Coordinates of C-alpha atoms in Angstrom, one line a residue:
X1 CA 119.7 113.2 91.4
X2 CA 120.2 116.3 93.6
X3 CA 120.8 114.8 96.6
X4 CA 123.6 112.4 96.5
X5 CA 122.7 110.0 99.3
X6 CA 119.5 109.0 97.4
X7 CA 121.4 108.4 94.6
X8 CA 124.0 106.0 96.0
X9 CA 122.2 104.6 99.1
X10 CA 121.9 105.1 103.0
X11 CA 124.3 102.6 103.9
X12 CA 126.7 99.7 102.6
X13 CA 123.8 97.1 102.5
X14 CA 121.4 99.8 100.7
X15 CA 124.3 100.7 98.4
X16 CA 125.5 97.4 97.5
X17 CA 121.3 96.0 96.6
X18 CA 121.6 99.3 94.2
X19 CA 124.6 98.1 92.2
X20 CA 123.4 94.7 92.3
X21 CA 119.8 95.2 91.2
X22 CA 121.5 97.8 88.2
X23 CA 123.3 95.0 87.5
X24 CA 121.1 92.5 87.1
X25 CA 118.5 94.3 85.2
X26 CA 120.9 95.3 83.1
X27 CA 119.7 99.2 83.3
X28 CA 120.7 101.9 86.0
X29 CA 118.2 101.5 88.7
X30 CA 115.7 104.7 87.8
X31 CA 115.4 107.1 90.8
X32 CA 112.1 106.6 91.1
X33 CA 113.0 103.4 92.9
X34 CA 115.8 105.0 94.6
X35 CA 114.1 107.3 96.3
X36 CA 112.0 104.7 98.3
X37 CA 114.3 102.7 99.3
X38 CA 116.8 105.9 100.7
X39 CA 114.9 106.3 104.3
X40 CA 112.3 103.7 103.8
X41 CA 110.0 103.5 106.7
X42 CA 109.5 107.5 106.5
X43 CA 108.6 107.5 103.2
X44 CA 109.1 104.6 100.6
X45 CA 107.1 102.0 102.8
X46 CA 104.1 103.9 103.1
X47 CA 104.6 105.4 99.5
X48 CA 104.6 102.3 97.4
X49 CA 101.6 100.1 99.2
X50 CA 99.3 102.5 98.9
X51 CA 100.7 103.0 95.1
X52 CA 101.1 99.1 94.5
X53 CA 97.3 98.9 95.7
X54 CA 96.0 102.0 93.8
X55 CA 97.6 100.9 90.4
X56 CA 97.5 97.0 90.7
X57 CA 94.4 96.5 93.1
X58 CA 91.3 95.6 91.8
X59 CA 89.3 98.9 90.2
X60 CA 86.7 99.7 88.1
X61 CA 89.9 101.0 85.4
X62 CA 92.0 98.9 83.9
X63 CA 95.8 98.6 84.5
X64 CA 96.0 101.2 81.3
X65 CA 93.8 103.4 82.2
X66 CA 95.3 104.0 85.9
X67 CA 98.7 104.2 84.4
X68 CA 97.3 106.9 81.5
X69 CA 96.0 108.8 84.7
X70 CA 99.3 109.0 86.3
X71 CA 101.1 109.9 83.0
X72 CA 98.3 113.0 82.5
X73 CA 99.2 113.5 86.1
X74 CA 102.5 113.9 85.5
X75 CA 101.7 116.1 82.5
X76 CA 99.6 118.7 84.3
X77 CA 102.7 119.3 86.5
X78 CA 105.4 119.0 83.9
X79 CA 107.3 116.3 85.1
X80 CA 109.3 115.0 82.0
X81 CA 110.1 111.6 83.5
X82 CA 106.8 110.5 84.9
X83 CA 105.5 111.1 81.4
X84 CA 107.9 109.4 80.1
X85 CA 107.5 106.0 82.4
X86 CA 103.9 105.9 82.5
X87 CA 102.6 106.9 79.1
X88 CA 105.2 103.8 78.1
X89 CA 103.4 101.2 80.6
X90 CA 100.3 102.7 79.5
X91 CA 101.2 101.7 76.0
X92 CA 102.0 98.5 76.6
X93 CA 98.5 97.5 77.3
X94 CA 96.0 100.1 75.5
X95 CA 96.1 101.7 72.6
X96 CA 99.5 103.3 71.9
X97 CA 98.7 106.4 69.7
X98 CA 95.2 106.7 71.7
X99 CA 97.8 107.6 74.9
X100 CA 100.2 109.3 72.5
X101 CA 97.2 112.1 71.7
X102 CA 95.7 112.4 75.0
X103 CA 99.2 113.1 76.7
X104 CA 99.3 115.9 74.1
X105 CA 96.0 116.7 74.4
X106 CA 93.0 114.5 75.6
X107 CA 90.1 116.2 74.6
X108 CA 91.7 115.1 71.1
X109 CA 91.7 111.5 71.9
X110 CA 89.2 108.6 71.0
X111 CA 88.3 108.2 74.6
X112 CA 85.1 106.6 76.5
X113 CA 82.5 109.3 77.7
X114 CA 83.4 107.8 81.1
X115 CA 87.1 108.8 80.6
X116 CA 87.1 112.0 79.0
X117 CA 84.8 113.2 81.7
X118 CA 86.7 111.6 84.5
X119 CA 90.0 113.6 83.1
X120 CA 88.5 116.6 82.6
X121 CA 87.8 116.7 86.4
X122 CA 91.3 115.1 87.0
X123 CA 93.1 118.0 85.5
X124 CA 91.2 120.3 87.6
X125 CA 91.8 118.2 90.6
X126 CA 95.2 118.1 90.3
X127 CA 96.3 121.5 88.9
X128 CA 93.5 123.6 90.9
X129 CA 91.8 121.7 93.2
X130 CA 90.4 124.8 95.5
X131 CA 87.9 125.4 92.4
X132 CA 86.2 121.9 92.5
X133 CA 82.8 121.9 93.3
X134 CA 80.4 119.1 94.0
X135 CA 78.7 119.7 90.4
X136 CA 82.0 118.7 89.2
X137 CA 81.6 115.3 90.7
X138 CA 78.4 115.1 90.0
X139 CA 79.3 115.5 86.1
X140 CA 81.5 112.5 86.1
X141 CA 79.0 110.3 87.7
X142 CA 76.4 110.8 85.2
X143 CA 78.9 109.5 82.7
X144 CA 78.6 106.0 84.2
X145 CA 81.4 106.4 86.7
X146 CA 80.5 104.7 90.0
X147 CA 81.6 107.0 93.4
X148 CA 84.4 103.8 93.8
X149 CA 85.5 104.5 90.5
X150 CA 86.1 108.7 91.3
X151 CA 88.0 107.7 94.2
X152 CA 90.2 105.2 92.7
X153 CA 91.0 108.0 90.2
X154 CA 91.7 110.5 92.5
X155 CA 94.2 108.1 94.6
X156 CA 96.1 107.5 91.3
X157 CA 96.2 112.0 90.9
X158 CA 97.1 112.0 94.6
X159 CA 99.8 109.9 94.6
X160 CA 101.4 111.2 91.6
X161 CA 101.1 114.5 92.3
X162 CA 103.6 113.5 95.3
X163 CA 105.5 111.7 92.5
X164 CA 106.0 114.0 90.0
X165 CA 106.9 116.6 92.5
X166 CA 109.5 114.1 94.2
X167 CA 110.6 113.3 90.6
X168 CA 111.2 117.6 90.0
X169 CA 112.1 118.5 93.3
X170 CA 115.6 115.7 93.4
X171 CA 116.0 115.7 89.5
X172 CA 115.6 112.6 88.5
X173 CA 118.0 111.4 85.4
X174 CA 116.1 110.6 82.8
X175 CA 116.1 106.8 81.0
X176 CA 117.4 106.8 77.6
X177 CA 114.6 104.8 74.8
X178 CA 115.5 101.3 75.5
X179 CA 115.8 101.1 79.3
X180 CA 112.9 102.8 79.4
X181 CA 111.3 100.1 77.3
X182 CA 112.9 97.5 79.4
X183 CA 111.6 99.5 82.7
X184 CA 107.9 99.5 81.4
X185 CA 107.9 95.9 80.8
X186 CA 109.1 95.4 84.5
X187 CA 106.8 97.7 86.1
X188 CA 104.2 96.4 84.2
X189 CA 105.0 92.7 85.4
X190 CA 105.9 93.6 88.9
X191 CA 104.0 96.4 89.9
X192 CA 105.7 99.0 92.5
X193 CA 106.2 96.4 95.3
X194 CA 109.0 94.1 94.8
X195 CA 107.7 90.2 95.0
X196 CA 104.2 91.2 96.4
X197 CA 102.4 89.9 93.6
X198 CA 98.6 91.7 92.3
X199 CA 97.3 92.5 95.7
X200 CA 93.7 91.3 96.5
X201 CA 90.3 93.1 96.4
X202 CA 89.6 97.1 96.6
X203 CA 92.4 99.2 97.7
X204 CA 91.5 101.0 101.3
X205 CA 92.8 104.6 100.4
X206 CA 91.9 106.6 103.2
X207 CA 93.2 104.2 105.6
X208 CA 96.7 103.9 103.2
X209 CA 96.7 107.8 103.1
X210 CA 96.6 108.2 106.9
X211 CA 99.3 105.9 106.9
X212 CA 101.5 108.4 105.2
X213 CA 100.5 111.5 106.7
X214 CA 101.1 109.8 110.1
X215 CA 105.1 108.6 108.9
X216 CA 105.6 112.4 107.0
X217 CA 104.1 114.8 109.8
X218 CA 103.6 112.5 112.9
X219 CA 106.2 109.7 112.8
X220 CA 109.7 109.7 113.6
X221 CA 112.0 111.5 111.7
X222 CA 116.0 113.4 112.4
X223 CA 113.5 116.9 111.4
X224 CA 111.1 117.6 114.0
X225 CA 107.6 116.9 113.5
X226 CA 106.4 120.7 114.1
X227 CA 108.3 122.1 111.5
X228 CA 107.9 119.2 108.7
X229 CA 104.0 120.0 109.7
X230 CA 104.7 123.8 108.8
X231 CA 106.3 122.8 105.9
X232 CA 103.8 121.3 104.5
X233 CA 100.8 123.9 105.4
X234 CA 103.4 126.4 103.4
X235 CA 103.2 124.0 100.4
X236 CA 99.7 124.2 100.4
X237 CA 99.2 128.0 100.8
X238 CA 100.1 128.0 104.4
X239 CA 101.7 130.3 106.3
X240 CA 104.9 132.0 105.5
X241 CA 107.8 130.1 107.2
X242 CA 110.2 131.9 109.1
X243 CA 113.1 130.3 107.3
X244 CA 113.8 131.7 103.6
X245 CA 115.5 128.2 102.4
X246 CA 112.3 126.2 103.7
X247 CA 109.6 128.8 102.9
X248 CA 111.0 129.1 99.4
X249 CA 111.5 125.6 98.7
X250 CA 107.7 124.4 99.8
X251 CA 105.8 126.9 98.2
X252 CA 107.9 126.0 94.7
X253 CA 107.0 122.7 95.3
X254 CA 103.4 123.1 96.5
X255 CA 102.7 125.6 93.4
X256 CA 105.6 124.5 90.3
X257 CA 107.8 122.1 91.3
X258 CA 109.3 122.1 88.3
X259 CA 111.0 125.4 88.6
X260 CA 112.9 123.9 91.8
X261 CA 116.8 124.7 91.3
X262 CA 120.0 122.8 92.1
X263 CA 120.5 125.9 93.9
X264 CA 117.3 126.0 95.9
X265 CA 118.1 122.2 96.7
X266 CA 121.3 123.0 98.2
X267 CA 120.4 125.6 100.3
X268 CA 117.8 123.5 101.8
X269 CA 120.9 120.8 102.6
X270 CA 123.2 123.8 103.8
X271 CA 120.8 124.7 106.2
X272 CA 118.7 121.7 107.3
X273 CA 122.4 120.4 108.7
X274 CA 122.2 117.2 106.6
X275 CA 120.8 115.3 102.8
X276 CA 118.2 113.4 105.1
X277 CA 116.9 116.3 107.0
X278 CA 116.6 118.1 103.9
X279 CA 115.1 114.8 102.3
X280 CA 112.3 115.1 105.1
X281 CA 111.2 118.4 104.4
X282 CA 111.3 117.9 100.5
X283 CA 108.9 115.0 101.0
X284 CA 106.9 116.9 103.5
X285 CA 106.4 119.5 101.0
X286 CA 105.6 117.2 98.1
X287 CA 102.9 114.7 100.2
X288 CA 101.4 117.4 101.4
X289 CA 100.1 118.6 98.1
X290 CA 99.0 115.6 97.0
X291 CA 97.0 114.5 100.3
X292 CA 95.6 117.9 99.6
X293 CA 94.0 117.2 97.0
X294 CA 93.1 113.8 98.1
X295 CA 91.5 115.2 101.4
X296 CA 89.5 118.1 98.8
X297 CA 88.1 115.4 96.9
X298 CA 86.9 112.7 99.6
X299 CA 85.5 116.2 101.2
X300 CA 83.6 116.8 97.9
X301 CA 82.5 113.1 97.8
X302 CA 81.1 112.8 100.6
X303 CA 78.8 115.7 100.1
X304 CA 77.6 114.5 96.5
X305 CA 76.3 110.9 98.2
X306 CA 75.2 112.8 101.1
X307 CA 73.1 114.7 98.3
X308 CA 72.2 111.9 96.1

């Protein structure tokens, strides 16, 4: 983890629920769960209910299938360890060398009509999403997806292109083979809200995405609002920023997060002042690509059933 604070906790009580929870599950606690609890109401609460809803709510796709879609997610922007953690809770409940092949390469897997054609437009949605045209939509409905099916898939490719880009941007350690067994097992059980249980009937996405664009570029923060705002236009082709640390780091993560350096990381920290100020404008960067291409596709949507 690049940013230490993250990786030990804001606080006593925040670092002593780390060492407890590691202790108790008898794993290190992955940094996917450290990073939304570090700064929680600015990004972790707003992060995981609209992921607890989109992967455990009720949906047309199976627990399997939305956990195949984040694993392809994470693929398509080379993030090692989302791979890693969803293709294995994926496993657990569909066909293990189906998700195997298609994380190497789908259009080699035994798949559905409905979900070869629904991640054909998934990689395009996520890796290019300026080139999706209505027709592109259109293509997955006559498949037999339903519109409330697309845009359960494309909340799934939102949030984990945030994810995955979190997951490059602050280096999370990777889980050796049998805690990430033992982590799969417990997502699978618990889903990404502690204690919350399967939450009822259809996921409201829009109204859980506006929720985290309000905390990122509206909300309270230690970074002002104006320039976690031009932060994340830069991230998704925006304007140059006038600050080479800032401008760098957003349109690395915007375009290949992946390529993000301890040395990029650290000059964000150096001059932001602080890890959490620099932790603001990393996440702006990072949401801001993936409400991107959640915005893109409702747009798209919208205009097929206004068409249909």
């Amino acid at each position: 983890m690049r940013l230490q604070k993250v990786e030990e906790g804001d606080g006593f009580f925040k670092a002593l629920l780390i060492r407890f929870i590691s202790g108790v599950s008898g794993i290190r606690l992955p940094d996917a769960a450290r990073i939304v609890m570090y700064h929680r109401s600015f990004y972790g609460k707003p992060m995981t209910t609209w992921t607890h809803a989109a992967m455990r709510g009720e949906s047309g796709w199976s627990v399997g299938e939305r956990e195949l879609f984040a694993a392809m997610t994470a693929r398509w922007n080379e993030c090692p360890f989302c791979v890693e953690a969803h293709g294995a809770i994926a496993s657990l409940v569909i066909n293990k060398t189906m998700v195997a092949t298609a994380l190497n390469d789908f259009r080699t897997a035994d798949l559905s009509t409905k979900l070869y054609a629904t991640l054909q437009f998934l990689e395009i949605f996520a890796k290019t999403p300026d080139v999706l045209t209505t027709e592109h939509l259109a293509g997955i409905l006559r498949s037999g997806a339903s519109p409330r099916d697309l845009e359960d898939a494309m909340a799934v490719t939102a949030l984990f292109s945030i994810t995955a880009r979190c997951a490059n941007a602050f280096g999370f350690e990777m889980l050796n083979d049998a805690d990430q067994s033992r982590a799969a097992k417990r997502m699978l059980k618990q889903g990404y809200v502690f204690g919350k249980g399967k939450p009822k009937g259809s996921p409201d996405h829009r109204a859980m995405a506006q929720e985290l664009h309000r905390c990122i570029f509206e909300g309270p923060g230690i970074t002002d609002t104006h320039l976690r705002q031009a932060v994340g236009r830069r991230a998704t082709g925006g304007p140059a920023l006038p600050v080479p640390a800032y401008d760098r780091m957003a349109l690395e993560i915007g375009q290949s997060s992946y390529k993000i350096t301890d040395g990029q990381i650290k000059d964000v920290v150096s001059t932001a002042g602080s890890e959490k100020a620099a932790f603001e404008l990393i996440i702006a960067a990072a949401v801001a690509a993936g409400l991107f291409r959640w915005q893109r596709g409702l747009t798209l949507l919208k205009e097929v059933n206004v068409d249909s």
